[in-house]
Amino acid sequence: MKKIGFIDNFLSEWHANNYPDMIRNDERAKKLGLDVCYAYAKTEVSPYDGVTTDEWCKIHNVKRVNSVEELVDLSDYIVVLSPDNPELHKELSEYALKSGKPTYIDKTFAPDKKTAIEIFDIAREYGTPVYSTSSLRFADELAPYRTGDKPAKSCMCVGCYKFEIYAIHVFEMMCTVMKSGAKRMMATEGTRNRNIVVDYGNGRLASFIQMDTDDPYGVPFIVSAEMEDGSAHYYEIKEGYQQRFVEAMIEFFATSVPQVDYRETIDLMGMLDVAKKAMANPFKWIDIE
């Protein structure tokens, strides 16, 4: 058996609650003998539902360990979760990044571009395969853009919920369609409705639209893309992207090949940095460095 270890801030949250069964039910994971075997949580009790680490481990048939070091030493592959607290990712992942063992770090990868670079630098120094992504990158609807080498001329990407937690999903869709190379941003609205224009240069523009409504999960993820040949397509992202994401993670564990280029992830963290500045300074262009 190949053993996967989960590192989290607190364990009872959507990702930790759903990934074990998604991995265990995947046919390739079964053939490879992959299973989620160990878990460590920095915080003992989930603020979402009051479930403790011991209770979570019993529910999911996972063995509790009491330190990051113990988990990494026992595991073949590492998943660093803490999806709502990216400021903890460097702390929670550092020992794993020095282990040489394939390590996946959940979205949002880092609190800022500077920390993102530091995390990748540690992994590079110790030869540890590592990557991060939003699951939206692996939506079936975006497959032609994910595998193709021609970026769109323009796009509109729509999402929901809080900026700090879900903005990465909207920007990850944008980068999947438009690729890297954004030059500057301007926010036209930065309240619970957020509207940001992203200029890629040479007349290529993208729109980031995020609606933090009182019924956030009623807002679908949407992409509208216009290509250089004049064709244009609209996509409402349907269910299934989480499973595609898990399949990519399993491919990473099987091959040690990161599923997303680290340079794209660094660019994304830089875009998040600039988006915050743009919303604080509406109707002003802010350069992306």
PDB file of C-alpha atoms in Angstrom:
ATOM      1  CA  MET A   1       0.000   0.000   0.000  1.00  0.00           C
ATOM      2  CA  LYS A   2       1.109   3.545  -0.813  1.00  0.00           C
ATOM      3  CA  LYS A   3       0.195   5.812   2.074  1.00  0.00           C
ATOM      4  CA  ILE A   4      -1.146   9.357   1.788  1.00  0.00           C
ATOM      5  CA  GLY A   5      -0.952  11.746   4.733  1.00  0.00           C
ATOM      6  CA  PHE A   6      -3.204  14.770   5.251  1.00  0.00           C
ATOM      7  CA  ILE A   7      -1.874  17.877   7.007  1.00  0.00           C
ATOM      8  CA  ASP A   8      -4.509  20.455   7.919  1.00  0.00           C
ATOM      9  CA  ASN A   9      -5.244  23.396  10.142  1.00  0.00           C
ATOM     10  CA  PHE A  10      -8.415  21.632  11.329  1.00  0.00           C
ATOM     11  CA  LEU A  11      -9.700  18.471   9.742  1.00  0.00           C
ATOM     12  CA  SER A  12     -13.461  18.815   9.518  1.00  0.00           C
ATOM     13  CA  GLU A  13     -13.739  21.059   6.457  1.00  0.00           C
ATOM     14  CA  TRP A  14     -15.043  20.301   2.948  1.00  0.00           C
ATOM     15  CA  HIS A  15     -11.765  19.205   1.393  1.00  0.00           C
ATOM     16  CA  ALA A  16     -10.682  16.866   4.195  1.00  0.00           C
ATOM     17  CA  ASN A  17     -14.212  15.529   4.513  1.00  0.00           C
ATOM     18  CA  ASN A  18     -14.518  14.623   0.827  1.00  0.00           C
ATOM     19  CA  TYR A  19     -11.055  13.815  -0.533  1.00  0.00           C
ATOM     20  CA  PRO A  20     -10.609  10.455   1.273  1.00  0.00           C
ATOM     21  CA  ASP A  21     -13.630   8.813  -0.367  1.00  0.00           C
ATOM     22  CA  MET A  22     -12.902  10.468  -3.706  1.00  0.00           C
ATOM     23  CA  ILE A  23      -9.405   8.968  -3.636  1.00  0.00           C
ATOM     24  CA  ARG A  24     -10.553   5.567  -2.370  1.00  0.00           C
ATOM     25  CA  ASN A  25     -13.282   5.311  -5.018  1.00  0.00           C
ATOM     26  CA  ASP A  26     -10.966   6.183  -7.903  1.00  0.00           C
ATOM     27  CA  GLU A  27     -10.125   3.128 -10.006  1.00  0.00           C
ATOM     28  CA  ARG A  28      -6.545   4.150 -10.702  1.00  0.00           C
ATOM     29  CA  ALA A  29      -5.922   4.829  -7.023  1.00  0.00           C
ATOM     30  CA  LYS A  30      -7.196   1.322  -6.270  1.00  0.00           C
ATOM     31  CA  LYS A  31      -4.848  -0.210  -8.848  1.00  0.00           C
ATOM     32  CA  LEU A  32      -1.911   1.770  -7.463  1.00  0.00           C
ATOM     33  CA  GLY A  33      -2.792   0.803  -3.903  1.00  0.00           C
ATOM     34  CA  LEU A  34      -3.204   4.400  -2.727  1.00  0.00           C
ATOM     35  CA  ASP A  35      -5.039   5.181   0.481  1.00  0.00           C
ATOM     36  CA  VAL A  36      -5.388   8.052   2.935  1.00  0.00           C
ATOM     37  CA  CYS A  37      -3.772   6.587   6.049  1.00  0.00           C
ATOM     38  CA  TYR A  38      -2.587   9.418   8.315  1.00  0.00           C
ATOM     39  CA  ALA A  39      -3.787  12.845   9.394  1.00  0.00           C
ATOM     40  CA  TYR A  40      -2.415  15.693  11.463  1.00  0.00           C
ATOM     41  CA  ALA A  41      -4.262  18.873  12.466  1.00  0.00           C
ATOM     42  CA  LYS A  42      -2.707  21.979  13.968  1.00  0.00           C
ATOM     43  CA  THR A  43      -6.062  22.915  15.546  1.00  0.00           C
ATOM     44  CA  GLU A  44      -7.862  20.234  17.540  1.00  0.00           C
ATOM     45  CA  VAL A  45     -11.484  21.291  16.982  1.00  0.00           C
ATOM     46  CA  SER A  46     -13.073  22.409  13.706  1.00  0.00           C
ATOM     47  CA  PRO A  47     -14.680  25.850  14.037  1.00  0.00           C
ATOM     48  CA  TYR A  48     -17.200  24.802  11.369  1.00  0.00           C
ATOM     49  CA  ASP A  49     -18.908  21.954  13.197  1.00  0.00           C
ATOM     50  CA  GLY A  50     -17.014  21.230  16.414  1.00  0.00           C
ATOM     51  CA  VAL A  51     -15.660  17.887  15.166  1.00  0.00           C
ATOM     52  CA  THR A  52     -12.351  16.993  16.824  1.00  0.00           C
ATOM     53  CA  THR A  53      -9.301  15.431  15.198  1.00  0.00           C
ATOM     54  CA  ASP A  54     -10.001  12.084  16.870  1.00  0.00           C
ATOM     55  CA  GLU A  55     -13.639  12.141  15.764  1.00  0.00           C
ATOM     56  CA  TRP A  56     -12.678  12.980  12.185  1.00  0.00           C
ATOM     57  CA  CYS A  57     -10.094  10.189  12.089  1.00  0.00           C
ATOM     58  CA  LYS A  58     -12.652   7.658  13.341  1.00  0.00           C
ATOM     59  CA  ILE A  59     -15.254   8.768  10.778  1.00  0.00           C
ATOM     60  CA  HIS A  60     -12.777   8.518   7.884  1.00  0.00           C
ATOM     61  CA  ASN A  61     -10.831   5.461   9.062  1.00  0.00           C
ATOM     62  CA  VAL A  62      -7.550   7.375   9.213  1.00  0.00           C
ATOM     63  CA  LYS A  63      -4.851   7.134  11.877  1.00  0.00           C
ATOM     64  CA  ARG A  64      -4.133  10.270  13.866  1.00  0.00           C
ATOM     65  CA  VAL A  65      -0.532  11.371  14.275  1.00  0.00           C
ATOM     66  CA  ASN A  66       0.669  14.111  16.590  1.00  0.00           C
ATOM     67  CA  SER A  67       3.171  16.035  14.492  1.00  0.00           C
ATOM     68  CA  VAL A  68       3.885  17.054  10.929  1.00  0.00           C
ATOM     69  CA  GLU A  69       7.228  15.281  11.165  1.00  0.00           C
ATOM     70  CA  GLU A  70       5.665  11.969  12.183  1.00  0.00           C
ATOM     71  CA  LEU A  71       3.121  12.182   9.376  1.00  0.00           C
ATOM     72  CA  VAL A  72       5.700  12.943   6.691  1.00  0.00           C
ATOM     73  CA  ASP A  73       8.022  10.168   7.885  1.00  0.00           C
ATOM     74  CA  LEU A  74       5.184   7.601   7.762  1.00  0.00           C
ATOM     75  CA  SER A  75       3.652   8.684   4.449  1.00  0.00           C
ATOM     76  CA  ASP A  76       4.650   8.159   0.823  1.00  0.00           C
ATOM     77  CA  TYR A  77       2.704  11.190  -0.429  1.00  0.00           C
ATOM     78  CA  ILE A  78       1.671  14.368   1.348  1.00  0.00           C
ATOM     79  CA  VAL A  79      -1.445  16.527   0.967  1.00  0.00           C
ATOM     80  CA  VAL A  80      -1.295  19.879   2.749  1.00  0.00           C
ATOM     81  CA  LEU A  81      -4.864  21.136   3.072  1.00  0.00           C
ATOM     82  CA  SER A  82      -5.759  24.195   5.199  1.00  0.00           C
ATOM     83  CA  PRO A  83      -7.716  25.610   2.233  1.00  0.00           C
ATOM     84  CA  ASP A  84      -9.080  28.596   4.146  1.00  0.00           C
ATOM     85  CA  ASN A  85      -5.778  29.523   5.805  1.00  0.00           C
ATOM     86  CA  PRO A  86      -3.039  29.856   3.170  1.00  0.00           C
ATOM     87  CA  GLU A  87      -0.973  31.882   5.640  1.00  0.00           C
ATOM     88  CA  LEU A  88      -0.235  28.525   7.339  1.00  0.00           C
ATOM     89  CA  HIS A  89       0.905  26.698   4.206  1.00  0.00           C
ATOM     90  CA  LYS A  90       4.600  27.438   4.518  1.00  0.00           C
ATOM     91  CA  GLU A  91       4.649  26.354   8.161  1.00  0.00           C
ATOM     92  CA  LEU A  92       2.591  23.217   7.543  1.00  0.00           C
ATOM     93  CA  SER A  93       4.467  22.135   4.416  1.00  0.00           C
ATOM     94  CA  GLU A  94       8.110  22.970   5.182  1.00  0.00           C
ATOM     95  CA  TYR A  95       9.101  19.569   6.583  1.00  0.00           C
ATOM     96  CA  ALA A  96       7.362  17.798   3.703  1.00  0.00           C
ATOM     97  CA  LEU A  97       9.105  20.056   1.197  1.00  0.00           C
ATOM     98  CA  LYS A  98      12.448  18.902   2.597  1.00  0.00           C
ATOM     99  CA  SER A  99      11.503  15.211   2.391  1.00  0.00           C
ATOM    100  CA  GLY A 100      11.676  14.634  -1.354  1.00  0.00           C
ATOM    101  CA  LYS A 101       8.197  13.083  -1.209  1.00  0.00           C
ATOM    102  CA  PRO A 102       5.557  14.319  -3.684  1.00  0.00           C
ATOM    103  CA  THR A 103       3.585  17.051  -1.941  1.00  0.00           C
ATOM    104  CA  TYR A 104       0.337  18.650  -3.042  1.00  0.00           C
ATOM    105  CA  ILE A 105      -0.547  21.997  -1.396  1.00  0.00           C
ATOM    106  CA  ASP A 106      -4.199  22.995  -1.569  1.00  0.00           C
ATOM    107  CA  LYS A 107      -5.608  26.258  -2.836  1.00  0.00           C
ATOM    108  CA  THR A 108      -5.011  29.084  -2.113  1.00  0.00           C
ATOM    109  CA  PHE A 109      -1.305  28.232  -2.368  1.00  0.00           C
ATOM    110  CA  ALA A 110       0.113  31.146  -0.372  1.00  0.00           C
ATOM    111  CA  PRO A 111      -0.979  34.423   1.219  1.00  0.00           C
ATOM    112  CA  ASP A 112       1.150  36.395  -1.258  1.00  0.00           C
ATOM    113  CA  LYS A 113       3.592  36.050  -4.138  1.00  0.00           C
ATOM    114  CA  LYS A 114       6.652  36.434  -1.904  1.00  0.00           C
ATOM    115  CA  THR A 115       5.667  33.448   0.228  1.00  0.00           C
ATOM    116  CA  ALA A 116       4.805  31.422  -2.876  1.00  0.00           C
ATOM    117  CA  ILE A 117       8.333  31.916  -4.190  1.00  0.00           C
ATOM    118  CA  GLU A 118       9.800  30.934  -0.816  1.00  0.00           C
ATOM    119  CA  ILE A 119       7.774  27.696  -0.743  1.00  0.00           C
ATOM    120  CA  PHE A 120       8.855  26.687  -4.237  1.00  0.00           C
ATOM    121  CA  ASP A 121      12.467  27.596  -3.450  1.00  0.00           C
ATOM    122  CA  ILE A 122      12.485  25.157  -0.512  1.00  0.00           C
ATOM    123  CA  ALA A 123      11.036  22.396  -2.685  1.00  0.00           C
ATOM    124  CA  ARG A 124      13.579  23.054  -5.424  1.00  0.00           C
ATOM    125  CA  GLU A 125      16.495  22.989  -2.971  1.00  0.00           C
ATOM    126  CA  TYR A 126      15.490  19.552  -1.691  1.00  0.00           C
ATOM    127  CA  GLY A 127      14.267  18.123  -5.002  1.00  0.00           C
ATOM    128  CA  THR A 128      10.694  17.695  -3.789  1.00  0.00           C
ATOM    129  CA  PRO A 129       7.951  17.513  -6.441  1.00  0.00           C
ATOM    130  CA  VAL A 130       5.211  19.970  -5.494  1.00  0.00           C
ATOM    131  CA  TYR A 131       2.302  21.808  -7.051  1.00  0.00           C
ATOM    132  CA  SER A 132      -0.919  23.592  -6.205  1.00  0.00           C
ATOM    133  CA  THR A 133      -4.116  24.398  -8.060  1.00  0.00           C
ATOM    134  CA  SER A 134      -7.745  25.290  -7.835  1.00  0.00           C
ATOM    135  CA  SER A 135      -9.959  22.356  -8.773  1.00  0.00           C
ATOM    136  CA  LEU A 136     -11.668  24.625 -11.352  1.00  0.00           C
ATOM    137  CA  ARG A 137      -8.624  24.285 -13.615  1.00  0.00           C
ATOM    138  CA  PHE A 138      -9.672  20.674 -14.204  1.00  0.00           C
ATOM    139  CA  ALA A 139     -13.286  21.348 -15.203  1.00  0.00           C
ATOM    140  CA  ASP A 140     -14.260  19.289 -18.250  1.00  0.00           C
ATOM    141  CA  GLU A 141     -15.526  22.448 -19.942  1.00  0.00           C
ATOM    142  CA  LEU A 142     -12.031  23.972 -19.837  1.00  0.00           C
ATOM    143  CA  ALA A 143     -10.184  20.920 -21.177  1.00  0.00           C
ATOM    144  CA  PRO A 144      -9.564  22.459 -24.644  1.00  0.00           C
ATOM    145  CA  TYR A 145      -7.873  25.470 -23.029  1.00  0.00           C
ATOM    146  CA  ARG A 146      -5.962  23.360 -20.513  1.00  0.00           C
ATOM    147  CA  THR A 147      -4.429  21.170 -23.192  1.00  0.00           C
ATOM    148  CA  GLY A 148      -4.234  23.701 -26.020  1.00  0.00           C
ATOM    149  CA  ASP A 149      -1.444  26.203 -26.549  1.00  0.00           C
ATOM    150  CA  LYS A 150      -3.552  29.053 -27.982  1.00  0.00           C
ATOM    151  CA  PRO A 151      -4.813  31.526 -25.387  1.00  0.00           C
ATOM    152  CA  ALA A 152      -8.108  33.333 -25.752  1.00  0.00           C
ATOM    153  CA  LYS A 153      -8.301  36.917 -26.979  1.00  0.00           C
ATOM    154  CA  SER A 154     -10.666  37.858 -24.172  1.00  0.00           C
ATOM    155  CA  CYS A 155     -12.741  36.217 -21.471  1.00  0.00           C
ATOM    156  CA  MET A 156     -15.135  36.820 -18.608  1.00  0.00           C
ATOM    157  CA  CYS A 157     -14.811  34.590 -15.533  1.00  0.00           C
ATOM    158  CA  VAL A 158     -17.519  34.543 -12.870  1.00  0.00           C
ATOM    159  CA  GLY A 159     -17.513  33.050  -9.388  1.00  0.00           C
ATOM    160  CA  CYS A 160     -18.934  33.408  -5.908  1.00  0.00           C
ATOM    161  CA  TYR A 161     -18.243  33.743  -2.186  1.00  0.00           C
ATOM    162  CA  LYS A 162     -15.461  35.491  -0.252  1.00  0.00           C
ATOM    163  CA  PHE A 163     -12.432  36.930  -2.027  1.00  0.00           C
ATOM    164  CA  GLU A 164      -9.904  35.409   0.380  1.00  0.00           C
ATOM    165  CA  ILE A 165     -11.257  31.890  -0.132  1.00  0.00           C
ATOM    166  CA  TYR A 166     -12.728  31.720  -3.657  1.00  0.00           C
ATOM    167  CA  ALA A 167     -10.981  34.398  -5.738  1.00  0.00           C
ATOM    168  CA  ILE A 168      -8.345  31.811  -6.659  1.00  0.00           C
ATOM    169  CA  HIS A 169     -11.023  29.772  -8.445  1.00  0.00           C
ATOM    170  CA  VAL A 170     -11.952  32.691 -10.711  1.00  0.00           C
ATOM    171  CA  PHE A 171      -8.344  33.619 -11.459  1.00  0.00           C
ATOM    172  CA  GLU A 172      -7.392  29.970 -12.067  1.00  0.00           C
ATOM    173  CA  MET A 173     -10.131  29.708 -14.704  1.00  0.00           C
ATOM    174  CA  MET A 174      -8.876  32.966 -16.226  1.00  0.00           C
ATOM    175  CA  CYS A 175      -5.289  31.741 -16.404  1.00  0.00           C
ATOM    176  CA  THR A 176      -6.407  28.422 -17.893  1.00  0.00           C
ATOM    177  CA  VAL A 177      -8.132  30.296 -20.723  1.00  0.00           C
ATOM    178  CA  MET A 178      -5.834  33.318 -21.133  1.00  0.00           C
ATOM    179  CA  LYS A 179      -2.533  31.705 -19.971  1.00  0.00           C
ATOM    180  CA  SER A 180       0.112  33.718 -18.119  1.00  0.00           C
ATOM    181  CA  GLY A 181       1.342  37.213 -18.842  1.00  0.00           C
ATOM    182  CA  ALA A 182      -1.212  39.632 -17.375  1.00  0.00           C
ATOM    183  CA  LYS A 183       0.201  43.180 -17.311  1.00  0.00           C
ATOM    184  CA  ARG A 184      -2.108  45.262 -15.111  1.00  0.00           C
ATOM    185  CA  MET A 185      -5.486  45.400 -13.357  1.00  0.00           C
ATOM    186  CA  MET A 186      -8.203  47.927 -12.643  1.00  0.00           C
ATOM    187  CA  ALA A 187     -11.119  47.379 -10.282  1.00  0.00           C
ATOM    188  CA  THR A 188     -14.426  49.036 -11.096  1.00  0.00           C
ATOM    189  CA  GLU A 189     -16.200  47.581  -8.085  1.00  0.00           C
ATOM    190  CA  GLY A 190     -14.757  46.087  -4.899  1.00  0.00           C
ATOM    191  CA  THR A 191     -17.576  45.561  -2.441  1.00  0.00           C
ATOM    192  CA  ARG A 192     -19.428  42.242  -2.113  1.00  0.00           C
ATOM    193  CA  ASN A 193     -19.738  42.522  -5.868  1.00  0.00           C
ATOM    194  CA  ARG A 194     -16.217  42.566  -7.308  1.00  0.00           C
ATOM    195  CA  ASN A 195     -15.389  43.497 -10.879  1.00  0.00           C
ATOM    196  CA  ILE A 196     -11.778  43.670 -12.034  1.00  0.00           C
ATOM    197  CA  VAL A 197     -10.468  44.217 -15.574  1.00  0.00           C
ATOM    198  CA  VAL A 198      -7.219  42.405 -16.361  1.00  0.00           C
ATOM    199  CA  ASP A 199      -5.101  43.729 -19.239  1.00  0.00           C
ATOM    200  CA  TYR A 200      -2.808  41.208 -20.948  1.00  0.00           C
ATOM    201  CA  GLY A 201      -1.548  43.717 -23.507  1.00  0.00           C
ATOM    202  CA  ASN A 202      -2.011  43.770 -27.290  1.00  0.00           C
ATOM    203  CA  GLY A 203      -5.751  44.330 -26.888  1.00  0.00           C
ATOM    204  CA  ARG A 204      -6.291  41.182 -24.836  1.00  0.00           C
ATOM    205  CA  LEU A 205      -8.575  41.776 -21.849  1.00  0.00           C
ATOM    206  CA  ALA A 206     -10.204  39.588 -19.218  1.00  0.00           C
ATOM    207  CA  SER A 207     -12.895  40.304 -16.629  1.00  0.00           C
ATOM    208  CA  PHE A 208     -12.920  38.922 -13.082  1.00  0.00           C
ATOM    209  CA  ILE A 209     -16.438  38.964 -11.624  1.00  0.00           C
ATOM    210  CA  GLN A 210     -17.160  37.658  -8.133  1.00  0.00           C
ATOM    211  CA  MET A 211     -20.477  37.899  -6.291  1.00  0.00           C
ATOM    212  CA  ASP A 212     -20.441  37.343  -2.532  1.00  0.00           C
ATOM    213  CA  THR A 213     -24.185  36.946  -2.085  1.00  0.00           C
ATOM    214  CA  ASP A 214     -26.143  35.658   0.906  1.00  0.00           C
ATOM    215  CA  ASP A 215     -26.779  32.484  -1.121  1.00  0.00           C
ATOM    216  CA  PRO A 216     -23.200  32.113  -2.446  1.00  0.00           C
ATOM    217  CA  TYR A 217     -23.508  28.612  -3.798  1.00  0.00           C
ATOM    218  CA  GLY A 218     -26.377  29.722  -5.995  1.00  0.00           C
ATOM    219  CA  VAL A 219     -23.881  31.628  -8.148  1.00  0.00           C
ATOM    220  CA  PRO A 220     -22.421  29.280 -10.777  1.00  0.00           C
ATOM    221  CA  PHE A 221     -18.865  29.328 -12.073  1.00  0.00           C
ATOM    222  CA  ILE A 222     -19.054  30.703 -15.620  1.00  0.00           C
ATOM    223  CA  VAL A 223     -16.515  31.348 -18.365  1.00  0.00           C
ATOM    224  CA  SER A 224     -17.104  33.173 -21.630  1.00  0.00           C
ATOM    225  CA  ALA A 225     -14.143  33.067 -24.025  1.00  0.00           C
ATOM    226  CA  GLU A 226     -13.471  34.788 -27.356  1.00  0.00           C
ATOM    227  CA  MET A 227     -10.722  33.380 -29.555  1.00  0.00           C
ATOM    228  CA  GLU A 228      -8.442  35.154 -32.028  1.00  0.00           C
ATOM    229  CA  ASP A 229     -10.383  33.663 -34.956  1.00  0.00           C
ATOM    230  CA  GLY A 230     -13.548  35.437 -33.791  1.00  0.00           C
ATOM    231  CA  SER A 231     -15.276  32.381 -32.362  1.00  0.00           C
ATOM    232  CA  ALA A 232     -16.736  32.733 -28.867  1.00  0.00           C
ATOM    233  CA  HIS A 233     -18.016  30.185 -26.349  1.00  0.00           C
ATOM    234  CA  TYR A 234     -19.909  30.226 -23.060  1.00  0.00           C
ATOM    235  CA  TYR A 235     -19.447  27.599 -20.359  1.00  0.00           C
ATOM    236  CA  GLU A 236     -21.259  27.034 -17.104  1.00  0.00           C
ATOM    237  CA  ILE A 237     -19.028  24.755 -15.070  1.00  0.00           C
ATOM    238  CA  LYS A 238     -20.919  21.594 -14.136  1.00  0.00           C
ATOM    239  CA  GLU A 239     -20.260  19.009 -11.446  1.00  0.00           C
ATOM    240  CA  GLY A 240     -17.298  16.700 -11.909  1.00  0.00           C
ATOM    241  CA  TYR A 241     -14.368  19.083 -11.697  1.00  0.00           C
ATOM    242  CA  GLN A 242     -13.531  17.942  -8.160  1.00  0.00           C
ATOM    243  CA  GLN A 243     -13.158  14.355  -9.336  1.00  0.00           C
ATOM    244  CA  ARG A 244     -11.042  15.472 -12.305  1.00  0.00           C
ATOM    245  CA  PHE A 245      -8.892  17.357  -9.791  1.00  0.00           C
ATOM    246  CA  VAL A 246      -8.457  14.205  -7.689  1.00  0.00           C
ATOM    247  CA  GLU A 247      -7.527  12.239 -10.821  1.00  0.00           C
ATOM    248  CA  ALA A 248      -4.796  14.810 -11.511  1.00  0.00           C
ATOM    249  CA  MET A 249      -3.543  14.482  -7.938  1.00  0.00           C
ATOM    250  CA  ILE A 250      -3.355  10.695  -8.324  1.00  0.00           C
ATOM    251  CA  GLU A 251      -1.430  11.159 -11.583  1.00  0.00           C
ATOM    252  CA  PHE A 252       1.006  13.370  -9.676  1.00  0.00           C
ATOM    253  CA  PHE A 253       1.504  10.739  -6.984  1.00  0.00           C
ATOM    254  CA  ALA A 254       1.993   8.046  -9.631  1.00  0.00           C
ATOM    255  CA  THR A 255       4.538   9.980 -11.693  1.00  0.00           C
ATOM    256  CA  SER A 256       5.967  12.702  -9.395  1.00  0.00           C
ATOM    257  CA  VAL A 257       5.265  15.139 -12.241  1.00  0.00           C
ATOM    258  CA  PRO A 258       3.562  18.356 -11.052  1.00  0.00           C
ATOM    259  CA  GLN A 259       0.240  18.898 -12.797  1.00  0.00           C
ATOM    260  CA  VAL A 260       0.610  22.698 -12.884  1.00  0.00           C
ATOM    261  CA  ASP A 261       3.774  24.648 -13.704  1.00  0.00           C
ATOM    262  CA  TYR A 262       5.060  26.411 -10.597  1.00  0.00           C
ATOM    263  CA  ARG A 263       5.535  29.624 -12.589  1.00  0.00           C
ATOM    264  CA  GLU A 264       1.807  29.779 -13.273  1.00  0.00           C
ATOM    265  CA  THR A 265       1.079  29.403  -9.578  1.00  0.00           C
ATOM    266  CA  ILE A 266       3.506  32.205  -8.722  1.00  0.00           C
ATOM    267  CA  ASP A 267       1.843  34.394 -11.364  1.00  0.00           C
ATOM    268  CA  LEU A 268      -1.553  33.627  -9.837  1.00  0.00           C
ATOM    269  CA  MET A 269      -0.403  34.630  -6.367  1.00  0.00           C
ATOM    270  CA  GLY A 270       0.885  37.878  -7.857  1.00  0.00           C
ATOM    271  CA  MET A 271      -2.497  38.471  -9.496  1.00  0.00           C
ATOM    272  CA  LEU A 272      -4.229  37.992  -6.138  1.00  0.00           C
ATOM    273  CA  ASP A 273      -1.833  40.506  -4.566  1.00  0.00           C
ATOM    274  CA  VAL A 274      -2.554  43.114  -7.238  1.00  0.00           C
ATOM    275  CA  ALA A 275      -6.307  42.447  -7.194  1.00  0.00           C
ATOM    276  CA  LYS A 276      -6.408  43.437  -3.517  1.00  0.00           C
ATOM    277  CA  LYS A 277      -4.560  46.671  -4.316  1.00  0.00           C
ATOM    278  CA  ALA A 278      -6.844  47.363  -7.266  1.00  0.00           C
ATOM    279  CA  MET A 279      -9.991  46.971  -5.160  1.00  0.00           C
ATOM    280  CA  ALA A 280      -8.535  49.389  -2.613  1.00  0.00           C
ATOM    281  CA  ASN A 281      -7.828  51.907  -5.421  1.00  0.00           C
ATOM    282  CA  PRO A 282     -10.777  51.699  -7.847  1.00  0.00           C
ATOM    283  CA  PHE A 283     -10.528  53.044 -11.402  1.00  0.00           C
ATOM    284  CA  LYS A 284      -6.724  53.086 -11.280  1.00  0.00           C
ATOM    285  CA  TRP A 285      -4.500  50.756 -13.263  1.00  0.00           C
ATOM    286  CA  ILE A 286      -2.168  48.750 -11.014  1.00  0.00           C
ATOM    287  CA  ASP A 287       0.813  47.076 -12.700  1.00  0.00           C
ATOM    288  CA  ILE A 288       1.431  43.367 -12.159  1.00  0.00           C
ATOM    289  CA  GLU A 289       5.113  42.896 -11.421  1.00  0.00           C
TER     290      GLU A 289
END
